[in-house]
Amino acid sequence: MLAEYQQHTQERAQLSIPPLPLDAVQTSKLCELLKNPAPGTEELLLYLLRDRIPPGVDQAAYVKAGFLTAIAKQEITSPLISPIAAVELLGTMVGGYNVQSLIDLLSSQVAESAATALSKILLVYDAFNDVLELSKTNKYAKQVVNSWVEAEWFTLRPTLPESITVTVFKVPGETNTDDLSPATHATTRPDIPLHALAMLETRQPGSLETIADLKKKGYPVAYVGDVVGTGSSRKSAINSVLWHLGNDIPFVPNKRAGGYILGSAIAPIFFNTAEDAGALPIQCNVTKMATGDIITIYPYKGEVTNAAGEVISTFSLKPDTILDEVRAGGRIPLLIGRTLTDKTRLALGLTPTNLFIRPQAPTETGKGYTLAQKMVGKASGLPGVRSGTSCEPIMTTVGSQDTTGPMTRDELKELACLGFSADLVMQSFCHTAAYPKPIDIKTHQELPDFISSRGGVALRPGDGIIHSWLNRMLLPDTVGTGGDSHTRFPLGISFPAGSGLVAFAGALGVMPLDMPESVLVRFKGELQPGITLRDIVNAIPYVAMQKGLLTVEKQNKKNVFSGKILEIEGLPNLKVEQAFELTDASAERSCAGCTIKLSEETIAEYLRSNIALLKNMVARGYSDARTIMRRVAKMEEWLANPVLLSADTDAEYAEIIEIDLNEIKEPIVAAPNDPDNVKLLSEVANDPVQEVFVGSCMTNIGHYRATAKILEGAGAVKARLWIAPPTRMDEHQLKAEGVYNVFVSANARTEIPGCSLCMGNQARVEDNTTVFSTSTRNFNNRMGKGAQVYLGSAELAAVCALLERIPTVKEYMEIVGEKINPFADNLYRYLNFDQIVGFEDEGRVISKEEQAALV
């Protein structure tokens, strides 16, 4: 084992990265070697045991904890590890498999060491009650409880210094998370050091060499940019930044924390993920900063000075608790530790400590609440939550997808999670199902059991897109999150997050939230002929630009939506599938979340359909079946008493934007290569198009029927056409209706249900091609190297495929008038599973009696 590991270490050293952590088999062999170490290996063996095994509830940690516990109890011996040293090592394992051992050892000969070790452990969960009870009779347990009371886990850590001198590493303009964590390297994301080698490889080649040179100046290097961290919610972006610019975490292999990030604008999810990782994100004007500059940050004064001592920028740290977060090693450790201290003090009848900076409640205005404020309020046990309030709403629904799922798994292990507290956690396999690499296949095999064994629901490769499924599991007026930036619930509200915070939400059932302000978009009028919902999606940024509330230019960029909740009114009769087009696209506005007001009838219809789908999942053998049936019961409970929250008429908004549908006379598209770069069809007509993609979470079954109707009878199209339905149910129904025959005649490339081209992590378009796509984003190099990508409706995409160019308004309206408008009622029908005879029994592998017993 040692020889193999040393060879692996040398191979990784060629890449200037450390070896992978030990797995359970290697750890087991290591423990055997430690019982009788060969001469000359002692230091290496101790290093591997101490620093190269993942903490928490990783299987390797299970082996390590068992070995150290046996030494501490003197059941086995090692000449290198005394019982006291074994206890000290148990104390470095964060939580999970070490906790019960340390509690047991409070009544042993090494009790004093066990008390010191356990005092540092925050992830004790239900074992808290055991320690509290034991403290009545055991002085060492009492010592642990006293340590929790005094928050020594916090006070023994250093405070942030008065001044911090750093060297600037600047990436001008906008940096999105795909620049920092390229989708083409998605399979390496759990391997943080390896994945970090791809950071900025396309956006700013040579950056890693530049960072290495800057470190030679002797100061920490700070990441600086005009607009930082837009796009996907992937925590791997922060992981990569901190791998290069952060600090090692003691006893945690291949992961770093801390670091400094400065941006004129920092995307909200990226900002939150930085907080969680213990970094200090600062929003300030960075125009006077350049790569190589030596600057000094004064966190308490809110100033940045240059080498000459001149103030070049000012800032106000946000949120109020950020200094405590950095001191604690991140927002998540702070929340868990603060809760432990508060819980302990409450149990002992003590008042809350004033050691922490507590979030300040905003001034009460006496005004009404927005819909989002009421939803979050309901999840927090309150009538409403004002913007600026720090709260921890209950997470009713949590989603995870497969390119972030392995990271979420690792975070869950570090959180010592063996069972989910969130009511429903769902894992999809939509990003890697089409063309899986060996590492993806391994994930497909192992991750479902990991999720379902903790009470979660695991989809199967080929089922389709996370959002198209997760939306089917939602409850009205509830709150959730997901490890994908397009987790934008059309029922209730969601706040997408990085994998660390998603793991926290799943494990603890709540999520920290600094309640954002809201922007209200109110529609009026009627949808005009030829205008689709996707055009309405693009109308939001279009109208905002006309009002001076949004700009495309990155330097000093204006974006009224950034970090705020988008609240949509005026379209109550949309189907939920249609409503998701609008909420989904709030991700491209950099919104924190989105709500849409829908009618009770629309929601009831959707829930009845979803109940049939969920029951069919159980019939097909999906796990965890009890979780699925519990959600069915809650849907049925709502249907029995259908009540919806609604915004108060005097609710306050940061901005109100009114959009008159009567004034939108032609399609609106996002032009290359920015979702905010929206233009009227007449402005881009006749631009050439080589490839067309109809797919992504922005589509539903109606889009594919409409696409086929436009293509019908035309034969092979001129452009290269990609078709990828969102779910296997859509695919099945479209094939049954003969729609796929039209796609075959059009010479389209049909993909299995899933994300396909959208993220660009598997199949990609040709280099330097021009694409018209129904997908979510058109960032540089996302769908293909050098690709110029337009975003718009499926109907317009189909016309582009026919003509191999963007049509004129006249051409488009004529085709739609002939092919779509007369058949609209039939084309835009949605999947109501409760109305499909025998649907609940399709693919049944368990008996109805077994299924009934799960209720």
Tab-separated table of N, CA and C in Angstrom, residues 317-430:
chain	number	residue	atom	x	y	z
A	317	LEU	N	-18.667	46.294	5.360
A	317	LEU	CA	-18.738	44.835	5.414
A	317	LEU	C	-20.188	44.369	5.574
A	318	LYS	N	-20.538	43.382	4.781
A	318	LYS	CA	-21.863	42.771	4.872
A	318	LYS	C	-21.694	41.259	4.754
A	319	PRO	N	-22.556	40.523	5.459
A	319	PRO	CA	-23.560	40.954	6.423
A	319	PRO	C	-22.926	41.372	7.749
A	320	ASP	N	-23.765	41.740	8.717
A	320	ASP	CA	-23.256	42.201	10.012
A	320	ASP	C	-22.350	41.168	10.669
A	321	THR	N	-22.621	39.896	10.390
A	321	THR	CA	-21.936	38.801	11.091
A	321	THR	C	-20.654	38.335	10.401
A	322	ILE	N	-20.228	39.011	9.344
A	322	ILE	CA	-19.132	38.494	8.515
A	322	ILE	C	-17.831	38.339	9.301
A	323	LEU	N	-17.564	39.236	10.247
A	323	LEU	CA	-16.319	39.125	11.018
A	323	LEU	C	-16.325	37.858	11.880
A	324	ASP	N	-17.485	37.546	12.448
A	324	ASP	CA	-17.608	36.305	13.217
A	324	ASP	C	-17.479	35.089	12.299
A	325	GLU	N	-18.030	35.194	11.100
A	325	GLU	CA	-17.959	34.079	10.152
A	325	GLU	C	-16.513	33.745	9.809
A	326	VAL	N	-15.736	34.783	9.524
A	326	VAL	CA	-14.325	34.564	9.174
A	326	VAL	C	-13.576	33.975	10.364
A	327	ARG	N	-13.840	34.494	11.548
A	327	ARG	CA	-13.164	33.990	12.747
A	327	ARG	C	-13.501	32.519	13.001
A	328	ALA	N	-14.757	32.146	12.757
A	328	ALA	CA	-15.201	30.773	13.021
A	328	ALA	C	-14.743	29.784	11.964
A	329	GLY	N	-14.196	30.302	10.859
A	329	GLY	CA	-13.792	29.419	9.773
A	329	GLY	C	-14.843	29.277	8.698
A	330	GLY	N	-15.889	30.119	8.765
A	330	GLY	CA	-16.936	30.087	7.747
A	330	GLY	C	-18.303	30.288	8.362
A	331	ARG	N	-19.258	30.634	7.512
A	331	ARG	CA	-20.622	30.866	8.003
A	331	ARG	C	-21.238	29.594	8.571
A	332	ILE	N	-20.998	28.458	7.911
A	332	ILE	CA	-21.600	27.205	8.377
A	332	ILE	C	-21.061	26.806	9.753
A	333	PRO	N	-19.728	26.802	9.972
A	333	PRO	CA	-19.254	26.507	11.327
A	333	PRO	C	-19.791	27.486	12.374
A	334	LEU	N	-19.914	28.766	11.985
A	334	LEU	CA	-20.443	29.750	12.927
A	334	LEU	C	-21.878	29.406	13.314
A	335	LEU	N	-22.698	29.108	12.329
A	335	LEU	CA	-24.102	28.805	12.615
A	335	LEU	C	-24.242	27.570	13.491
A	336	ILE	N	-23.480	26.536	13.150
A	336	ILE	CA	-23.576	25.296	13.917
A	336	ILE	C	-23.056	25.515	15.338
A	337	GLY	N	-21.917	26.195	15.459
A	337	GLY	CA	-21.332	26.436	16.773
A	337	GLY	C	-22.173	27.363	17.624
A	338	ARG	N	-22.669	28.430	17.006
A	338	ARG	CA	-23.502	29.381	17.759
A	338	ARG	C	-24.771	28.709	18.263
A	339	THR	N	-25.349	27.868	17.405
A	339	THR	CA	-26.547	27.125	17.806
A	339	THR	C	-26.240	26.187	18.974
A	340	LEU	N	-25.071	25.530	18.928
A	340	LEU	CA	-24.681	24.631	20.014
A	340	LEU	C	-24.525	25.398	21.323
A	341	THR	N	-23.875	26.542	21.263
A	341	THR	CA	-23.699	27.353	22.477
A	341	THR	C	-25.038	27.856	22.999
A	342	ASP	N	-25.887	28.377	22.101
A	342	ASP	CA	-27.206	28.872	22.518
A	342	ASP	C	-28.045	27.747	23.113
A	343	LYS	N	-27.994	26.575	22.483
A	343	LYS	CA	-28.774	25.423	22.938
A	343	LYS	C	-28.316	24.970	24.325
A	344	THR	N	-27.005	24.982	24.534
A	344	THR	CA	-26.455	24.562	25.820
A	344	THR	C	-26.850	25.543	26.914
A	345	ARG	N	-26.735	26.819	26.623
A	345	ARG	CA	-27.081	27.838	27.613
A	345	ARG	C	-28.568	27.793	27.948
A	346	LEU	N	-29.386	27.573	26.931
A	346	LEU	CA	-30.831	27.475	27.160
A	346	LEU	C	-31.155	26.286	28.063
A	347	ALA	N	-30.493	25.155	27.794
A	347	ALA	CA	-30.741	23.948	28.590
A	347	ALA	C	-30.343	24.148	30.044
A	348	LEU	N	-29.373	25.028	30.298
A	348	LEU	CA	-28.902	25.277	31.666
A	348	LEU	C	-29.573	26.499	32.292
A	349	GLY	N	-30.522	27.084	31.572
A	349	GLY	CA	-31.234	28.239	32.110
A	349	GLY	C	-30.428	29.522	32.080
A	350	LEU	N	-29.426	29.591	31.209
A	350	LEU	CA	-28.583	30.783	31.100
A	350	LEU	C	-29.074	31.694	29.985
A	351	THR	N	-28.788	32.979	30.110
A	351	THR	CA	-29.153	33.925	29.048
A	351	THR	C	-28.211	33.758	27.858
A	352	PRO	N	-28.636	34.157	26.671
A	352	PRO	CA	-27.751	34.057	25.493
A	352	PRO	C	-26.482	34.864	25.695
A	353	THR	N	-25.383	34.367	25.149
A	353	THR	CA	-24.098	35.052	25.287
A	353	THR	C	-24.035	36.278	24.378
A	354	ASN	N	-23.236	37.253	24.801
A	354	ASN	CA	-23.018	38.435	23.953
A	354	ASN	C	-21.677	38.363	23.239
A	355	LEU	N	-21.105	37.162	23.161
A	355	LEU	CA	-19.824	36.984	22.477
A	355	LEU	C	-19.935	37.201	20.975
A	356	PHE	N	-21.103	36.917	20.427
A	356	PHE	CA	-21.270	36.943	18.972
A	356	PHE	C	-21.886	38.259	18.508
A	357	ILE	N	-21.571	38.599	17.281
A	357	ILE	CA	-22.276	39.699	16.623
A	357	ILE	C	-23.606	39.129	16.134
A	358	ARG	N	-24.683	39.570	16.719
A	358	ARG	CA	-25.996	39.052	16.333
A	358	ARG	C	-26.563	39.881	15.180
A	359	PRO	N	-27.233	39.223	14.235
A	359	PRO	CA	-27.833	39.980	13.128
A	359	PRO	C	-28.799	41.043	13.657
A	360	GLN	N	-28.727	42.222	13.070
A	360	GLN	CA	-29.600	43.317	13.490
A	360	GLN	C	-30.902	43.275	12.696
A	361	ALA	N	-32.003	43.331	13.418
A	361	ALA	CA	-33.305	43.328	12.749
A	361	ALA	C	-33.511	44.664	12.048
A	362	PRO	N	-34.048	44.650	10.822
A	362	PRO	CA	-34.300	45.917	10.126
A	362	PRO	C	-35.410	46.710	10.810
A	363	THR	N	-35.471	47.973	10.516
A	363	THR	CA	-36.509	48.827	11.089
A	363	THR	C	-37.881	48.377	10.608
A	364	GLU	N	-38.814	48.241	11.527
A	364	GLU	CA	-40.166	47.839	11.169
A	364	GLU	C	-40.887	49.017	10.513
A	365	THR	N	-41.372	48.791	9.288
A	365	THR	CA	-41.998	49.877	8.524
A	365	THR	C	-43.501	49.969	8.737
A	366	GLY	N	-44.093	48.884	9.249
A	366	GLY	CA	-45.548	48.877	9.404
A	366	GLY	C	-46.281	48.584	8.114
A	367	LYS	N	-45.533	48.418	7.016
A	367	LYS	CA	-46.141	48.120	5.727
A	367	LYS	C	-46.433	46.627	5.608
A	368	GLY	N	-47.112	46.269	4.525
A	368	GLY	CA	-47.418	44.865	4.285
A	368	GLY	C	-46.203	44.108	3.786
A	369	TYR	N	-46.418	42.823	3.545
A	369	TYR	CA	-45.337	41.949	3.090
A	369	TYR	C	-45.532	41.548	1.633
A	370	THR	N	-44.420	41.333	0.941
A	370	THR	CA	-44.480	40.772	-0.406
A	370	THR	C	-44.773	39.279	-0.297
A	371	LEU	N	-45.050	38.647	-1.448
A	371	LEU	CA	-45.323	37.208	-1.445
A	371	LEU	C	-44.101	36.440	-0.941
A	372	ALA	N	-42.917	36.815	-1.404
A	372	ALA	CA	-41.699	36.137	-0.966
A	372	ALA	C	-41.499	36.298	0.541
A	373	GLN	N	-41.739	37.494	1.051
A	373	GLN	CA	-41.564	37.735	2.477
A	373	GLN	C	-42.525	36.902	3.312
A	374	LYS	N	-43.710	36.664	2.782
A	374	LYS	CA	-44.668	35.812	3.502
A	374	LYS	C	-44.268	34.345	3.451
A	375	MET	N	-43.756	33.915	2.292
A	375	MET	CA	-43.331	32.517	2.173
A	375	MET	C	-42.174	32.211	3.120
A	376	VAL	N	-41.176	33.090	3.126
A	376	VAL	CA	-40.034	32.892	4.016
A	376	VAL	C	-40.476	33.040	5.466
A	377	GLY	N	-41.393	33.964	5.706
A	377	GLY	CA	-41.933	34.115	7.055
A	377	GLY	C	-42.618	32.854	7.535
A	378	LYS	N	-43.430	32.265	6.688
A	378	LYS	CA	-44.120	31.020	7.046
A	378	LYS	C	-43.116	29.926	7.391
A	379	ALA	N	-42.022	29.851	6.628
A	379	ALA	CA	-40.991	28.835	6.873
A	379	ALA	C	-40.146	29.159	8.100
A	380	SER	N	-40.294	30.379	8.619
A	380	SER	CA	-39.531	30.794	9.800
A	380	SER	C	-40.432	30.963	11.019
A	381	GLY	N	-41.696	30.572	10.883
A	381	GLY	CA	-42.633	30.696	11.999
A	381	GLY	C	-43.086	32.106	12.257
A	382	LEU	N	-43.099	32.932	11.205
A	382	LEU	CA	-43.458	34.340	11.336
A	382	LEU	C	-44.485	34.709	10.262
A	383	PRO	N	-45.237	35.802	10.470
A	383	PRO	CA	-46.177	36.221	9.423
A	383	PRO	C	-45.473	36.733	8.169
A	384	GLY	N	-44.262	37.246	8.343
A	384	GLY	CA	-43.488	37.752	7.217
A	384	GLY	C	-42.087	38.076	7.669
A	385	VAL	N	-41.189	38.255	6.709
A	385	VAL	CA	-39.791	38.568	7.011
A	385	VAL	C	-39.380	39.771	6.175
A	386	ARG	N	-38.971	40.836	6.836
A	386	ARG	CA	-38.540	42.048	6.139
A	386	ARG	C	-37.198	41.824	5.441
A	387	SER	N	-36.988	42.570	4.352
A	387	SER	CA	-35.670	42.520	3.716
A	387	SER	C	-34.631	43.015	4.702
A	388	GLY	N	-33.485	42.345	4.714
A	388	GLY	CA	-32.431	42.671	5.664
A	388	GLY	C	-32.457	41.827	6.916
A	389	THR	N	-33.512	41.029	7.083
A	389	THR	CA	-33.613	40.151	8.252
A	389	THR	C	-32.757	38.904	8.040
A	390	SER	N	-32.005	38.519	9.056
A	390	SER	CA	-31.288	37.250	9.029
A	390	SER	C	-32.182	36.185	9.648
A	391	CYS	N	-32.391	35.113	8.919
A	391	CYS	CA	-33.314	34.084	9.387
A	391	CYS	C	-32.815	32.712	8.920
A	392	GLU	N	-33.452	31.668	9.407
A	392	GLU	CA	-33.117	30.307	9.014
A	392	GLU	C	-34.403	29.559	8.676
A	393	PRO	N	-34.972	29.819	7.498
A	393	PRO	CA	-36.230	29.164	7.136
A	393	PRO	C	-36.068	27.662	6.965
A	394	ILE	N	-37.147	26.939	7.221
A	394	ILE	CA	-37.180	25.492	7.013
A	394	ILE	C	-37.085	25.212	5.520
A	395	MET	N	-36.215	24.278	5.165
A	395	MET	CA	-36.052	23.854	3.775
A	395	MET	C	-36.922	22.618	3.532
A	396	THR	N	-38.049	22.825	2.891
A	396	THR	CA	-38.987	21.729	2.661
A	396	THR	C	-38.526	20.824	1.532
A	397	THR	N	-37.854	21.395	0.537
A	397	THR	CA	-37.419	20.629	-0.632
A	397	THR	C	-36.008	21.056	-1.009
A	398	VAL	N	-35.129	20.061	-1.211
A	398	VAL	CA	-33.729	20.322	-1.540
A	398	VAL	C	-33.348	19.469	-2.745
A	399	GLY	N	-32.665	20.090	-3.713
A	399	GLY	CA	-32.271	19.367	-4.923
A	399	GLY	C	-30.768	19.333	-5.098
A	400	SER	N	-30.292	18.246	-5.712
A	400	SER	CA	-28.864	18.104	-6.012
A	400	SER	C	-28.742	17.449	-7.372
A	401	GLN	N	-27.792	17.921	-8.185
A	401	GLN	CA	-27.580	17.284	-9.487
A	401	GLN	C	-26.188	16.654	-9.544
A	402	ASP	N	-25.910	15.988	-10.643
A	402	ASP	CA	-24.783	15.064	-10.659
A	402	ASP	C	-23.406	15.692	-10.843
A	403	THR	N	-23.298	16.901	-11.343
A	403	THR	CA	-21.959	17.507	-11.421
A	403	THR	C	-21.594	18.227	-10.130
A	404	THR	N	-22.590	18.487	-9.280
A	404	THR	CA	-22.310	19.027	-7.952
A	404	THR	C	-22.586	17.990	-6.868
A	405	GLY	N	-23.335	16.943	-7.191
A	405	GLY	CA	-23.707	15.925	-6.208
A	405	GLY	C	-22.533	15.276	-5.489
A	406	PRO	N	-21.467	14.885	-6.216
A	406	PRO	CA	-20.323	14.313	-5.501
A	406	PRO	C	-19.697	15.278	-4.494
A	407	MET	N	-19.720	16.587	-4.800
A	407	MET	CA	-19.229	17.561	-3.825
A	407	MET	C	-20.194	17.668	-2.646
A	408	THR	N	-21.506	17.653	-2.937
A	408	THR	CA	-22.494	17.686	-1.861
A	408	THR	C	-22.339	16.462	-0.967
A	409	ARG	N	-22.098	15.304	-1.579
A	409	ARG	CA	-21.843	14.083	-0.804
A	409	ARG	C	-20.674	14.283	0.152
A	410	ASP	N	-19.568	14.836	-0.354
A	410	ASP	CA	-18.395	15.058	0.486
A	410	ASP	C	-18.699	16.049	1.609
A	411	GLU	N	-19.487	17.078	1.286
A	411	GLU	CA	-19.856	18.060	2.312
A	411	GLU	C	-20.756	17.419	3.366
A	412	LEU	N	-21.661	16.538	2.936
A	412	LEU	CA	-22.524	15.838	3.890
A	412	LEU	C	-21.700	14.957	4.821
A	413	LYS	N	-20.677	14.337	4.269
A	413	LYS	CA	-19.789	13.525	5.110
A	413	LYS	C	-19.092	14.403	6.141
A	414	GLU	N	-18.606	15.566	5.711
A	414	GLU	CA	-17.921	16.466	6.638
A	414	GLU	C	-18.883	16.993	7.707
A	415	LEU	N	-20.173	17.096	7.350
A	415	LEU	CA	-21.181	17.528	8.318
A	415	LEU	C	-21.656	16.367	9.189
A	416	ALA	N	-21.057	15.194	9.004
A	416	ALA	CA	-21.409	13.989	9.785
A	416	ALA	C	-22.885	13.652	9.647
A	417	CYS	N	-23.420	13.830	8.441
A	417	CYS	CA	-24.844	13.584	8.198
A	417	CYS	C	-25.085	12.123	7.842
A	418	LEU	N	-25.897	11.451	8.650
A	418	LEU	CA	-26.305	10.068	8.366
A	418	LEU	C	-27.794	9.965	8.053
A	419	GLY	N	-28.494	11.095	8.143
A	419	GLY	CA	-29.913	11.128	7.798
A	419	GLY	C	-30.342	12.561	7.541
A	420	PHE	N	-31.163	12.772	6.515
A	420	PHE	CA	-31.595	14.129	6.162
A	420	PHE	C	-32.663	14.634	7.131
A	421	SER	N	-32.554	15.904	7.485
A	421	SER	CA	-33.593	16.562	8.267
A	421	SER	C	-34.587	17.285	7.371
A	422	ALA	N	-34.149	17.694	6.167
A	422	ALA	CA	-35.080	18.288	5.202
A	422	ALA	C	-36.121	17.248	4.802
A	423	ASP	N	-37.338	17.694	4.575
A	423	ASP	CA	-38.436	16.760	4.314
A	423	ASP	C	-38.226	15.953	3.044
A	424	LEU	N	-37.668	16.578	2.004
A	424	LEU	CA	-37.395	15.854	0.762
A	424	LEU	C	-36.104	16.371	0.143
A	425	VAL	N	-35.172	15.474	-0.067
A	425	VAL	CA	-33.913	15.772	-0.763
A	425	VAL	C	-33.873	14.884	-2.001
A	426	MET	N	-33.686	15.491	-3.175
A	426	MET	CA	-33.696	14.732	-4.421
A	426	MET	C	-32.375	14.873	-5.162
A	427	GLN	N	-31.892	13.765	-5.706
A	427	GLN	CA	-30.639	13.733	-6.468
A	427	GLN	C	-30.937	13.317	-7.906
A	428	SER	N	-30.445	14.097	-8.873
A	428	SER	CA	-30.653	13.771	-10.290
A	428	SER	C	-29.335	13.373	-10.940
A	429	PHE	N	-29.435	12.867	-12.171
A	429	PHE	CA	-28.255	12.477	-12.950
A	429	PHE	C	-28.406	12.986	-14.388
A	430	CYS	N	-28.727	14.277	-14.496
A	430	CYS	CA	-29.118	14.850	-15.780
A	430	CYS	C	-27.956	15.427	-16.584
